[in-house]
Short mmCIF file of C-alpha atoms in Angstrom, two decimals:
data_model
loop_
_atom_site.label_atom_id
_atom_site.label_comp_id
_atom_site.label_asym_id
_atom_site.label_seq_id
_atom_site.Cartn_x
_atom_site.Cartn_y
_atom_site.Cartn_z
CA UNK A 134 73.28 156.52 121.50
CA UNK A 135 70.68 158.98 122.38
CA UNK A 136 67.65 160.87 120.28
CA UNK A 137 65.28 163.51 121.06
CA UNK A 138 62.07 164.33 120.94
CA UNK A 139 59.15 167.00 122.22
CA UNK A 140 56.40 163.93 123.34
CA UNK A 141 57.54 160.45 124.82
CA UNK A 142 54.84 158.46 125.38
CA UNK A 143 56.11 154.60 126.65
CA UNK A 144 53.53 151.90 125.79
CA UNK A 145 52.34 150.18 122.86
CA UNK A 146 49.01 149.30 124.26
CA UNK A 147 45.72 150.97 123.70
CA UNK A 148 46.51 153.48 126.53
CA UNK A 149 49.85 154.51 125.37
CA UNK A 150 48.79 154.17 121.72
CA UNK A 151 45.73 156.19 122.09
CA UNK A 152 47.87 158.68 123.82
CA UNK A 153 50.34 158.91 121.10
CA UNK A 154 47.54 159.74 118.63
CA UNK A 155 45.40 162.45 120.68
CA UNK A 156 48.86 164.37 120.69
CA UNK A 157 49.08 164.02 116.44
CA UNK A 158 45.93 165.27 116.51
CA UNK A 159 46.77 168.18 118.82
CA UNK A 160 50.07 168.74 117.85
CA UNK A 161 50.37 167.45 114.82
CA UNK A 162 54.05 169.30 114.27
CA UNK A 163 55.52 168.05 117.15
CA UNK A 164 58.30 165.19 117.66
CA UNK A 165 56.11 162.40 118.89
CA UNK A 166 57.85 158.78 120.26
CA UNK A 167 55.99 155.94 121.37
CA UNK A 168 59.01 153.15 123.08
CA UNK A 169 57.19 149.93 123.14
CA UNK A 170 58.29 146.70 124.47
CA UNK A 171 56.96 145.10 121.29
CA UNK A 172 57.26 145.01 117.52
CA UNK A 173 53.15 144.53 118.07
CA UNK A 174 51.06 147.57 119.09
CA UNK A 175 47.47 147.83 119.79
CA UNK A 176 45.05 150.68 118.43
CA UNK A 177 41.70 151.22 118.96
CA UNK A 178 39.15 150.24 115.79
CA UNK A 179 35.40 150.31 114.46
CA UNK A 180 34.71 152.53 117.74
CA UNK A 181 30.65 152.43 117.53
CA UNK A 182 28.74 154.44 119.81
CA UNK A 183 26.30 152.40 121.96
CA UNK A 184 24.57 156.09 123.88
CA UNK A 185 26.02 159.35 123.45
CA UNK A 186 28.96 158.76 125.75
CA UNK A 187 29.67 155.43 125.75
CA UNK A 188 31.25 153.20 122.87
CA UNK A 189 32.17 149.90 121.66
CA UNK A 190 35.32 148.76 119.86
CA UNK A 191 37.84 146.51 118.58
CA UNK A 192 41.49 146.26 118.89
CA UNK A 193 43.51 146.17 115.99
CA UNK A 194 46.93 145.03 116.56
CA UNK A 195 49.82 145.66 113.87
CA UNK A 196 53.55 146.20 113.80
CA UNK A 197 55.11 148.94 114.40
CA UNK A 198 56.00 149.42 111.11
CA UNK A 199 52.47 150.02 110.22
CA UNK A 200 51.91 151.90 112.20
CA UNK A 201 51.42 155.65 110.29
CA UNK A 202 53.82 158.80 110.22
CA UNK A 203 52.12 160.95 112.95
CA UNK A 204 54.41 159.60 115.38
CA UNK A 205 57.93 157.82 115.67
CA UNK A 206 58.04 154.58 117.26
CA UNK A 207 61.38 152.47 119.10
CA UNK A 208 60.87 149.10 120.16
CA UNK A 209 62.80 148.72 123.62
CA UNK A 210 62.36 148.68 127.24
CA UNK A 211 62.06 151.68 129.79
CA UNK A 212 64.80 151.28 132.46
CA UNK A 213 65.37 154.31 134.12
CA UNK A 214 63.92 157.92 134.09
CA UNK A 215 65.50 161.14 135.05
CA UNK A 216 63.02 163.19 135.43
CA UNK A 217 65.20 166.16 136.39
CA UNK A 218 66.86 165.92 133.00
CA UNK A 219 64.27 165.22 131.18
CA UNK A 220 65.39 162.35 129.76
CA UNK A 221 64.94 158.24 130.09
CA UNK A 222 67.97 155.57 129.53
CA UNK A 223 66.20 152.04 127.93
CA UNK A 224 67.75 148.68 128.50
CA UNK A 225 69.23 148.87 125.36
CA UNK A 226 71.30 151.59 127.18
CA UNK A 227 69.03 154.60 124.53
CA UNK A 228 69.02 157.91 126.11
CA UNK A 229 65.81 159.99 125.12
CA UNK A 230 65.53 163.66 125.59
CA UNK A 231 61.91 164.48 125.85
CA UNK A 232 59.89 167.70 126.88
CA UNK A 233 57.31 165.47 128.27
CA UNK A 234 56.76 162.24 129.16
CA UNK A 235 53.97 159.74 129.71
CA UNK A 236 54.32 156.31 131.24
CA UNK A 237 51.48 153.67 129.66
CA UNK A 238 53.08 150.83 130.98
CA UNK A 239 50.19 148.59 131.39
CA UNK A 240 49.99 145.74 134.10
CA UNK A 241 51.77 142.94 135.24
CA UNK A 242 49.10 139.55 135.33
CA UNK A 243 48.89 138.38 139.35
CA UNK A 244 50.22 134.93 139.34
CA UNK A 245 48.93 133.28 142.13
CA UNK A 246 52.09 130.92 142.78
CA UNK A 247 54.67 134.52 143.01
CA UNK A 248 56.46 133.05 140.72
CA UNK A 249 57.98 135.33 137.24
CA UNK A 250 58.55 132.03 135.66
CA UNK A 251 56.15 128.66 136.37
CA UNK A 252 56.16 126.36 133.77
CA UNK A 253 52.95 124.88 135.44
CA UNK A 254 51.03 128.27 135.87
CA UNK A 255 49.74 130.80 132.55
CA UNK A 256 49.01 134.48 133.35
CA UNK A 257 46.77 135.44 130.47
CA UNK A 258 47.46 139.27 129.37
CA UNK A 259 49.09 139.55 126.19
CA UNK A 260 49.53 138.32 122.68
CA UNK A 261 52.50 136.24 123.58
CA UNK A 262 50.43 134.62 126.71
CA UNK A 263 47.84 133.44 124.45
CA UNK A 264 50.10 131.61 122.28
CA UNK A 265 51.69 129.91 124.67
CA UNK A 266 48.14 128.94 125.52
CA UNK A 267 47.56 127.98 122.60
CA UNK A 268 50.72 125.14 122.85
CA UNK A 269 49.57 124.13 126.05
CA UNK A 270 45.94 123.40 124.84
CA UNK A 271 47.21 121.42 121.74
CA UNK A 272 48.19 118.78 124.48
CA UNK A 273 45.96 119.15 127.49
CA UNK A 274 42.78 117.35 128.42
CA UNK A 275 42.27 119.12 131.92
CA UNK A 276 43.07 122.57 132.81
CA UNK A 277 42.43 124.82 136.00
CA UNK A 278 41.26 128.34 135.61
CA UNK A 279 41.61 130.37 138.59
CA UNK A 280 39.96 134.05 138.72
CA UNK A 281 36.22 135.42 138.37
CA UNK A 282 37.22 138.16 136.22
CA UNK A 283 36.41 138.93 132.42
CA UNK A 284 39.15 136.79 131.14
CA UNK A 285 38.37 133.88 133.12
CA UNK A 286 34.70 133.84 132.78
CA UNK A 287 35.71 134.45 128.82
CA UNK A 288 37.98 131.17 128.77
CA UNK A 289 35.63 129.54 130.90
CA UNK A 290 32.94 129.45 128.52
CA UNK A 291 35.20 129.45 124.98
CA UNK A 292 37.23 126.48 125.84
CA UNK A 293 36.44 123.64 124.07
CA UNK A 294 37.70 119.56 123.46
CA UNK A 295 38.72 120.28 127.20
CA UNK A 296 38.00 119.95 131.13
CA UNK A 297 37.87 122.95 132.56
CA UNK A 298 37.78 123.01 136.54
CA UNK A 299 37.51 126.49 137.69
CA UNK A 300 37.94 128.17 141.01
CA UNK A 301 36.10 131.43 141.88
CA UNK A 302 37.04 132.71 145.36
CA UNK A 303 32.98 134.14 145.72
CA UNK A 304 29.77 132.43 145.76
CA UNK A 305 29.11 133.42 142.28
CA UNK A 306 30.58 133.61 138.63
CA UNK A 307 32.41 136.34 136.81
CA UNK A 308 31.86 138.38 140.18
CA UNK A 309 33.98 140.93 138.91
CA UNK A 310 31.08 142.69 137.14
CA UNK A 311 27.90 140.85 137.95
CA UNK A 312 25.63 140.34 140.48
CA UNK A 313 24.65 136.61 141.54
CA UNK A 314 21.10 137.47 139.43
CA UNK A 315 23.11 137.56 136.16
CA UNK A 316 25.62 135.17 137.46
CA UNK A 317 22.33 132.65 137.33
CA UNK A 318 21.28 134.00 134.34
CA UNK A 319 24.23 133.32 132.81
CA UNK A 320 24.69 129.79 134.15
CA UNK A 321 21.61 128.37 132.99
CA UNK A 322 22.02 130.33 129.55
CA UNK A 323 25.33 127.91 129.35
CA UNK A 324 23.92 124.69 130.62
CA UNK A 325 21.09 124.97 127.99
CA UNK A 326 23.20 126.63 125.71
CA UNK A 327 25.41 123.20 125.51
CA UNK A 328 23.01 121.11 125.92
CA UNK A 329 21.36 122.28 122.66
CA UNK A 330 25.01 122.05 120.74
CA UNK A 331 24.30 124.67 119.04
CA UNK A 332 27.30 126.56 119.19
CA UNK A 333 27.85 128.88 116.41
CA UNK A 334 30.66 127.73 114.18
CA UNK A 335 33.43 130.94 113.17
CA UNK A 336 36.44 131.73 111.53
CA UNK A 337 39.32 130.37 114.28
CA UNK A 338 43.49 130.56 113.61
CA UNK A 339 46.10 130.34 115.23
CA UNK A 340 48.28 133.42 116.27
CA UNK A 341 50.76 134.04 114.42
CA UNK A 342 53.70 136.98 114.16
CA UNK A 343 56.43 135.74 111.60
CA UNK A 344 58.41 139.31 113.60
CA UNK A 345 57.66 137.91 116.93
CA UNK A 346 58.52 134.47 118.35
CA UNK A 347 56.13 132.91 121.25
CA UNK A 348 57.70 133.37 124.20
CA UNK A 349 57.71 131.64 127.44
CA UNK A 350 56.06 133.14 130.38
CA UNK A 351 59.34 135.66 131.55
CA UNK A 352 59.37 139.69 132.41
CA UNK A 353 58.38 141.19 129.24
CA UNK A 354 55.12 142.97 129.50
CA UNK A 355 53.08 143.39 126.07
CA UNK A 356 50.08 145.58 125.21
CA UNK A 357 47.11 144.10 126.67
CA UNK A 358 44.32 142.09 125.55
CA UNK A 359 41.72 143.65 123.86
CA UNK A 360 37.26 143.00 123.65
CA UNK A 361 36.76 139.87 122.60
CA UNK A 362 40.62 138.43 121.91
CA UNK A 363 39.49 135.11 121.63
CA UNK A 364 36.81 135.61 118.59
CA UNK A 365 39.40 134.78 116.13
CA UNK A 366 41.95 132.35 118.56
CA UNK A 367 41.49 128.76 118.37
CA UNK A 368 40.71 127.57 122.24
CA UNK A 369 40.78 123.89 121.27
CA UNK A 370 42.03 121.31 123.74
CA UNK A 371 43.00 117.91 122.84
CA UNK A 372 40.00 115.91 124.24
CA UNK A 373 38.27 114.86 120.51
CA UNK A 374 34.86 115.84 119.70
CA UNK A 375 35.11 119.80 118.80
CA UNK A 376 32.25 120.90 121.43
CA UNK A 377 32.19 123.27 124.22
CA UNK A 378 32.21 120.97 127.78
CA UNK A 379 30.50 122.86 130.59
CA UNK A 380 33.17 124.05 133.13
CA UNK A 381 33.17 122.08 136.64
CA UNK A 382 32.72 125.23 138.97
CA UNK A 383 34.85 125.45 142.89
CA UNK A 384 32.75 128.52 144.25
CA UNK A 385 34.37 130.21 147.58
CA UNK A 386 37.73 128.06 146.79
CA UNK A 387 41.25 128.61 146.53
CA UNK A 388 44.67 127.01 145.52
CA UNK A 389 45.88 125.42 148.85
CA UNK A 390 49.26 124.06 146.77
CA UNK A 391 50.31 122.52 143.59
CA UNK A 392 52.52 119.96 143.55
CA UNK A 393 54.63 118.61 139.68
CA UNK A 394 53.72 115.34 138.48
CA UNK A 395 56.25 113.08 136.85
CA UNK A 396 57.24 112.78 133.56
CA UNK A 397 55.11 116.35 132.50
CA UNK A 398 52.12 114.80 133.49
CA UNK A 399 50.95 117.87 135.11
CA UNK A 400 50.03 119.23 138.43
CA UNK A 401 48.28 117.58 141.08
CA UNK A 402 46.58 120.80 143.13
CA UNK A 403 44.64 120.74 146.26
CA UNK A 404 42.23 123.08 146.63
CA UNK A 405 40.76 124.42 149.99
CA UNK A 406 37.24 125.44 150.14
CA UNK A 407 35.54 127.65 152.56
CA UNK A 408 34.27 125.43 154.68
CA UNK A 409 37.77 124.33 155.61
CA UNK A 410 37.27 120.87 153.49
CA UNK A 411 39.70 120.34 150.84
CA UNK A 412 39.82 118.45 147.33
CA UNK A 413 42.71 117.18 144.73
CA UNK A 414 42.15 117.73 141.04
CA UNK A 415 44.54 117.22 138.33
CA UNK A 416 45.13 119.21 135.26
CA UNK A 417 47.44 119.91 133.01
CA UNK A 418 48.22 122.97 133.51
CA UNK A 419 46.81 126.38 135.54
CA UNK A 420 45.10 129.74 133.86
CA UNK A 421 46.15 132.78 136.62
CA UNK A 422 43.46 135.25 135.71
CA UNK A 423 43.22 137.06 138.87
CA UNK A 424 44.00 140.51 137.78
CA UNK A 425 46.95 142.76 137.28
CA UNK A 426 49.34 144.40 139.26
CA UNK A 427 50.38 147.94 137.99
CA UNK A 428 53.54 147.21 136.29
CA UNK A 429 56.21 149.78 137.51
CA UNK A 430 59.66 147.82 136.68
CA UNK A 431 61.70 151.04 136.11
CA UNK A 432 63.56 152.87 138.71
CA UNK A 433 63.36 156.85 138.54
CA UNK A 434 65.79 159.82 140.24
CA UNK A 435 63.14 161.09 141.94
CA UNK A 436 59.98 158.82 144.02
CA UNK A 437 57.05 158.90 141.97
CA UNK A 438 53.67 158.61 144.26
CA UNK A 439 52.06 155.92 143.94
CA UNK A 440 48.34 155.24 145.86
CA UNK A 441 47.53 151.74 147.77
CA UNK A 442 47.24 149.57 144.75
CA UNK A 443 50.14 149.95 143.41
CA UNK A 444 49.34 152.72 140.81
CA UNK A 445 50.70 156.34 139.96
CA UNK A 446 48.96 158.42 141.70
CA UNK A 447 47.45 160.90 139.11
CA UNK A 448 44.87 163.82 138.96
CA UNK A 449 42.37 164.66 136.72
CA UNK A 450 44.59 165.68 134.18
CA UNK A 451 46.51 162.70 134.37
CA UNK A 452 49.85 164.50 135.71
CA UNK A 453 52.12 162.48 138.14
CA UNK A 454 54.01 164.18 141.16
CA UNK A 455 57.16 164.81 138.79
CA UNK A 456 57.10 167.74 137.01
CA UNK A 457 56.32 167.20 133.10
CA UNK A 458 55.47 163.52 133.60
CA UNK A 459 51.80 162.01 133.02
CA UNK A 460 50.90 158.29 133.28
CA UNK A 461 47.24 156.63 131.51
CA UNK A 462 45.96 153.37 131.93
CA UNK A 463 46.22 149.91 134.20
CA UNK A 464 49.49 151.72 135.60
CA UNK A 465 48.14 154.69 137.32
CA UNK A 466 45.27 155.02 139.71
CA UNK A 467 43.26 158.13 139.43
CA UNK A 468 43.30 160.19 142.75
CA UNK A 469 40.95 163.05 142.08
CA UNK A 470 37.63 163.51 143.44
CA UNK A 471 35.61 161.42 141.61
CA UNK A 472 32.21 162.35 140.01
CA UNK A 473 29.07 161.03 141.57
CA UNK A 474 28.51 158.58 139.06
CA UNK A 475 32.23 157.43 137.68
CA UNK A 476 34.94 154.96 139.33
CA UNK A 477 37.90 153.88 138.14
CA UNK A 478 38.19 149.93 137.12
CA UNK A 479 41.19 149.14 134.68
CA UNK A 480 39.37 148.42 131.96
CA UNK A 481 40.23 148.84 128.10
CA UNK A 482 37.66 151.20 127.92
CA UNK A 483 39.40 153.72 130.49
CA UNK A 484 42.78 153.13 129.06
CA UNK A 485 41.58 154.52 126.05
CA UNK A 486 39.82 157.46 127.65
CA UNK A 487 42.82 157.64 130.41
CA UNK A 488 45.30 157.85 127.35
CA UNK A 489 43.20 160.55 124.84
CA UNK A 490 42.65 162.71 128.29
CA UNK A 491 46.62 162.25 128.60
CA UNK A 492 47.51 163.40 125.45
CA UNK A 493 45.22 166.38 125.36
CA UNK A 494 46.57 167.48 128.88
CA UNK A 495 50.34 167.22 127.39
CA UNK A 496 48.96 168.99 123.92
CA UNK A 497 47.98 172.01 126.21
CA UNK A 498 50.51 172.46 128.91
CA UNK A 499 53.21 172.58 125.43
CA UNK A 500 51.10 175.48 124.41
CA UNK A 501 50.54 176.89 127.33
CA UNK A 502 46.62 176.58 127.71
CA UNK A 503 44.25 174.73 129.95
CA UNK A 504 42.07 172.14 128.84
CA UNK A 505 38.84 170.56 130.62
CA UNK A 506 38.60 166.97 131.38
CA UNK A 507 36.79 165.16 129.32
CA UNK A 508 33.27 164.27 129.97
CA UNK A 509 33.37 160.15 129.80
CA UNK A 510 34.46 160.52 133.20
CA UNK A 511 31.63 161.95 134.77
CA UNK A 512 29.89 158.42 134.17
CA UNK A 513 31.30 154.99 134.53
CA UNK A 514 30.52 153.04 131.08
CA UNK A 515 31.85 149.81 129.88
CA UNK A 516 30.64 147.73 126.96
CA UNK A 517 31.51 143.81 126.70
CA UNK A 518 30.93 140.35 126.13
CA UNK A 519 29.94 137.54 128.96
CA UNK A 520 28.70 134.36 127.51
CA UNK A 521 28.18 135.42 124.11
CA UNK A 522 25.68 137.92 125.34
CA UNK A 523 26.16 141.99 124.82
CA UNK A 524 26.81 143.42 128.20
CA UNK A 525 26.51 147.27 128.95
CA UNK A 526 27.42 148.60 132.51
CA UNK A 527 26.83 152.36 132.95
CA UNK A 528 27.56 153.80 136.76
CA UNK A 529 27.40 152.65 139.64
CA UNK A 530 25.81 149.47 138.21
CA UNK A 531 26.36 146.76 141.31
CA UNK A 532 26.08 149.75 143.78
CA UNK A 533 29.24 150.05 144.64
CA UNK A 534 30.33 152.66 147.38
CA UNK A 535 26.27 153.14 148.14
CA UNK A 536 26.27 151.38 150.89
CA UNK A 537 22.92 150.15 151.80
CA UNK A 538 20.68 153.30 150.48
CA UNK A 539 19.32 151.89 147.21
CA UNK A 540 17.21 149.94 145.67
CA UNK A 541 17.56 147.61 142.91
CA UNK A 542 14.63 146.51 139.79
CA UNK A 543 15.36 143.45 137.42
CA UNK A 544 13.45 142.47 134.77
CA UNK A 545 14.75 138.70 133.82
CA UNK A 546 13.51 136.81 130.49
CA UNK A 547 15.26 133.38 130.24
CA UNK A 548 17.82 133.14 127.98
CA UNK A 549 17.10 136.67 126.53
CA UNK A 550 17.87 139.54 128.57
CA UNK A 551 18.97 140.40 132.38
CA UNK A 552 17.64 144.26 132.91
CA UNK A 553 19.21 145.93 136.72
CA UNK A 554 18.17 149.34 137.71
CA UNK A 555 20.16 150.68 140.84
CA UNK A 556 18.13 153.16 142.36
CA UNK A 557 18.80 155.65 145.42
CA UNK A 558 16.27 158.45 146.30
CA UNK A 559 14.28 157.42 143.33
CA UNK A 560 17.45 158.51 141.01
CA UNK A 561 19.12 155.89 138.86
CA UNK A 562 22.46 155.32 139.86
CA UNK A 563 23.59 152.64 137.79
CA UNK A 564 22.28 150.48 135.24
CA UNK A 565 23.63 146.73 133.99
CA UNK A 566 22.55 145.71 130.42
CA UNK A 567 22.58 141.92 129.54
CA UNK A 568 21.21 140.61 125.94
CA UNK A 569 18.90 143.73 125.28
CA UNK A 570 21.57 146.78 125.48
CA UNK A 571 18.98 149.03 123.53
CA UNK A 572 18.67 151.18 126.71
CA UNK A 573 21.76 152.28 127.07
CA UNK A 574 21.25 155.86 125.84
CA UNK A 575 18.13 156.51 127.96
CA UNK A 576 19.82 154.94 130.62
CA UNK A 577 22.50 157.44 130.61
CA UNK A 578 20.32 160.05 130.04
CA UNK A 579 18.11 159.52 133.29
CA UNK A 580 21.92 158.75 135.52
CA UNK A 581 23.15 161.79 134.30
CA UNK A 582 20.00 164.27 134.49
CA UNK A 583 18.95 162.66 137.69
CA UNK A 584 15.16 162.36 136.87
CA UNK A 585 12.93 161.46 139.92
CA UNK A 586 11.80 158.41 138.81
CA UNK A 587 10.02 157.56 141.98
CA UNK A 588 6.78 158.44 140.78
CA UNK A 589 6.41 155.64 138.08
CA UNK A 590 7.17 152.69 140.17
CA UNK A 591 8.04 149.16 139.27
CA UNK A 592 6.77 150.31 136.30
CA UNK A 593 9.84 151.52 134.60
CA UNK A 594 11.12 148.36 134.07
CA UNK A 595 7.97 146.92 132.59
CA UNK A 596 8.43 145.77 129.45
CA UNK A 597 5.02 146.44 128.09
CA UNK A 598 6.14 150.52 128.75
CA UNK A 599 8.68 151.87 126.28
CA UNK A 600 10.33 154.13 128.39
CA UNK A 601 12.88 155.15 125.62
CA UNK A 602 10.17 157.02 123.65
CA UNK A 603 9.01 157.80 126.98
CA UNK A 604 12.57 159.60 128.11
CA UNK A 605 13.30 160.49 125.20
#
């Protein structure tokens, strides 16, 4: 069995997706094939722009059969490529003919025990993870996160009718994006946040995909989780009393081992804290949220490069090594020179960009032209949600690969907003936006014209100064 077509693009989240509809746009002629592991894609939705660069979005998922007639899509697994033939075989033993290929495979979720299959451990990544979740919650009364990432610090603080014990290898939550300033800021925004009970009551289900069954944790990889996932999920453990329960927090801590209790009673895990003192917990069961591995599980006829973490190497076009083959998203790892004020950090934000700049590059090099790269990646811009507060990061917003030339201004209001300036040679650098995002666009107006701000002090910052008139 084999078909043919002019664009392959395998991937059915927002990466491979997004990829799949730059080319209709570009080429809207041309034989386009998205191969996706499953019958549910994501897309890219209600994309609002927060400054002139930098958006926000939602992720709509919907079956492939939804999906609309720019492109053709197959629902299989890659197995092998042959990249001298221009052609892939599936596992389904399909043979595609394509002109041009682009791998959107996504990531693999780190499980910290090594293990594909752990009835005691959850990697949170996909749809299918979060319904099996979902089962696990309907029973549990205890559960173990483990991970200081977005995910974590989202189930962390959406959990509810449960105990949540969770272990951050740093001295500070959701470390992943914040400093410890905001970390505080966001811990005593939760500790007065439940102690109010106030919580906001909204629309909750349960997931449900009458084409796809909930599978156990095995070595199918689906489209990743999109901004805010859990809005709609119901997080509810079985403890009674429908309220959030403020999470028991193991800073500088790790999993030392987990041993099975009897009769499905659980895990009984030891923990090891930096100090070299170590505690036993129970739970129920454990969240892995410790990040992804690029997920590669195809073998090719020729090595593709891949840099130190485990990526395709890429460049700025988003080309491989192998002739005619591209990769976008958690998969690849840009190796260009990066601008001054961009990094790479697998985000859904950059697997959309990664994936639009992937199929433009394809679009031209079928025609024959060039094509710039696109401008979101001269600055670093993410928009989120920590807490339940609006969260904007724009550059080099913690100060990474500075060093120890800058300088950093907050401006702090309890329980309102958490305002970082990173500063170097009186530029702006980087900028993180908690609760009031409304400077976003004059924030990436003075990173990217690099106004001496030097002259006007701590005074930038001060909140009886509107510096976005000001900058305007």
């Amino acid at each position: 069995m084999s078909r043919e077509c002019e664009f392959l693009v395998v991937g059915g989240g927002i990466a491979g997706v997004s990829c799949a509809e730059s080319l209709a746009i570009c080429r809207p002629n041309a034989s386009i094939l998205l191969l996706t592991e499953s019958s549910i894609v994501k897309s890219v939705t209600n994309l609002v722009p927060v400054a002139r660069y930098l958006h926000k979005f939602d992720v709509r998922e919907q079956d492939v059969t939804e999906m609309g007639a720019s492109f053709e899509t197959l629902v299989d697994r890659l197995d092998h490529i042959n990249s001298s033939e221009h052609c892939i075989r599936t596992k389904a033993g399909v043979e595609i003919n394509y002109r041009y290929l682009c791998l959107c495979t996504g990531g693999t979720p780190k499980l910290f025990s090594g293990k594909c299959v752990d009835p005691l451990v959850i990697g949170i990544r996909d749809t299918d993870s979060v319904q099996l979740l979902q089962r696990r919650l309907a029973t549990a009364k205890d559960v173990l996160i483990l991970g200081n990432g977005g995910i974590a610090s989202e189930l962390a603080y959406e959990l509810k009718d449960v105990n949540v014990h969770w272990v951050v290898k740093d001295s500070h939550i959701s470390a992943t994006f914040v400093d410890p300033g905001a970390a505080e800021f966001f811990h005593i925004a939760m500790n007065e946040f439940n102690a109010e009970d106030s919580s906001p009551v909204a629309a909750i289900k349960r997931m449900r995909y009458s084409e796809v069954l909930p599978k156990e944790q095995n070595n199918n990889h689906g489209a990743a989780l999109g901004p805010d996932w859990h809005r709609t999920v119901d997080l509810s453990g079985a403890r009674e009393g429908g309220e959030k329960r403020l999470p028991k927090i193991y800073y500088k801590s790790r999993i030392n081992s987990v041993q099975d209790l009897a009769d499905d009673a659980g895990a009984l895990v030891k923990l090891e804290h930096e100090d070299g003192s170590f505690e036993q917990l129970t739970c129920d069961f454990i969240v892995s949220a410790t990040g992804v591995w690029p997920n590669t599980d195809y073998t090719c006829d020729s090595p593709l490069q891949f840099s130190d973490d485990g990526g395709i190497s890429v460049d700025e076009m988003m080309r491989t090594n192998l002739v005619d083959v591209f990769a976008a998203g958690d998969v690849c790892t840009a190796n260009w020179p990066a601008a001054m004020h961009w990094f790479q950090m697998r985000l859904w934000t950059q697997a959309r960009q990664m994936g639009s700049m992937a199929g433009r590059s394809m679009a031209a090099a079928s025609e024959g032209e060039s094509v710039y790269q696109d401008f979101c990646f001269e600055l670093f811009g993410h928009v989120t949600k920590l807490f339940g507060y609006p969260v904007v990061l724009l550059g080099r917003f913690n100060g990474q690969d500075l060093g120890r030339d800058y300088e950093i201004l907050v401006r702090c209001t309890r329980n309102k907003e958490y305002i970082k300036f990173v500063l170097q040679n009186g530029r702006l650098r980087g900028a993180m936006l908690i609760g009031n995002t409304d400077l976003a666009e004059t924030c990436e107006n003075l990173i990217l014209n690099g106004i001496d701000l030097e002259p006007y002090g701590d005074d930038i910052l001060n909140p009886d100064i509107d510096i976005e008139d000001y900058f305007d």
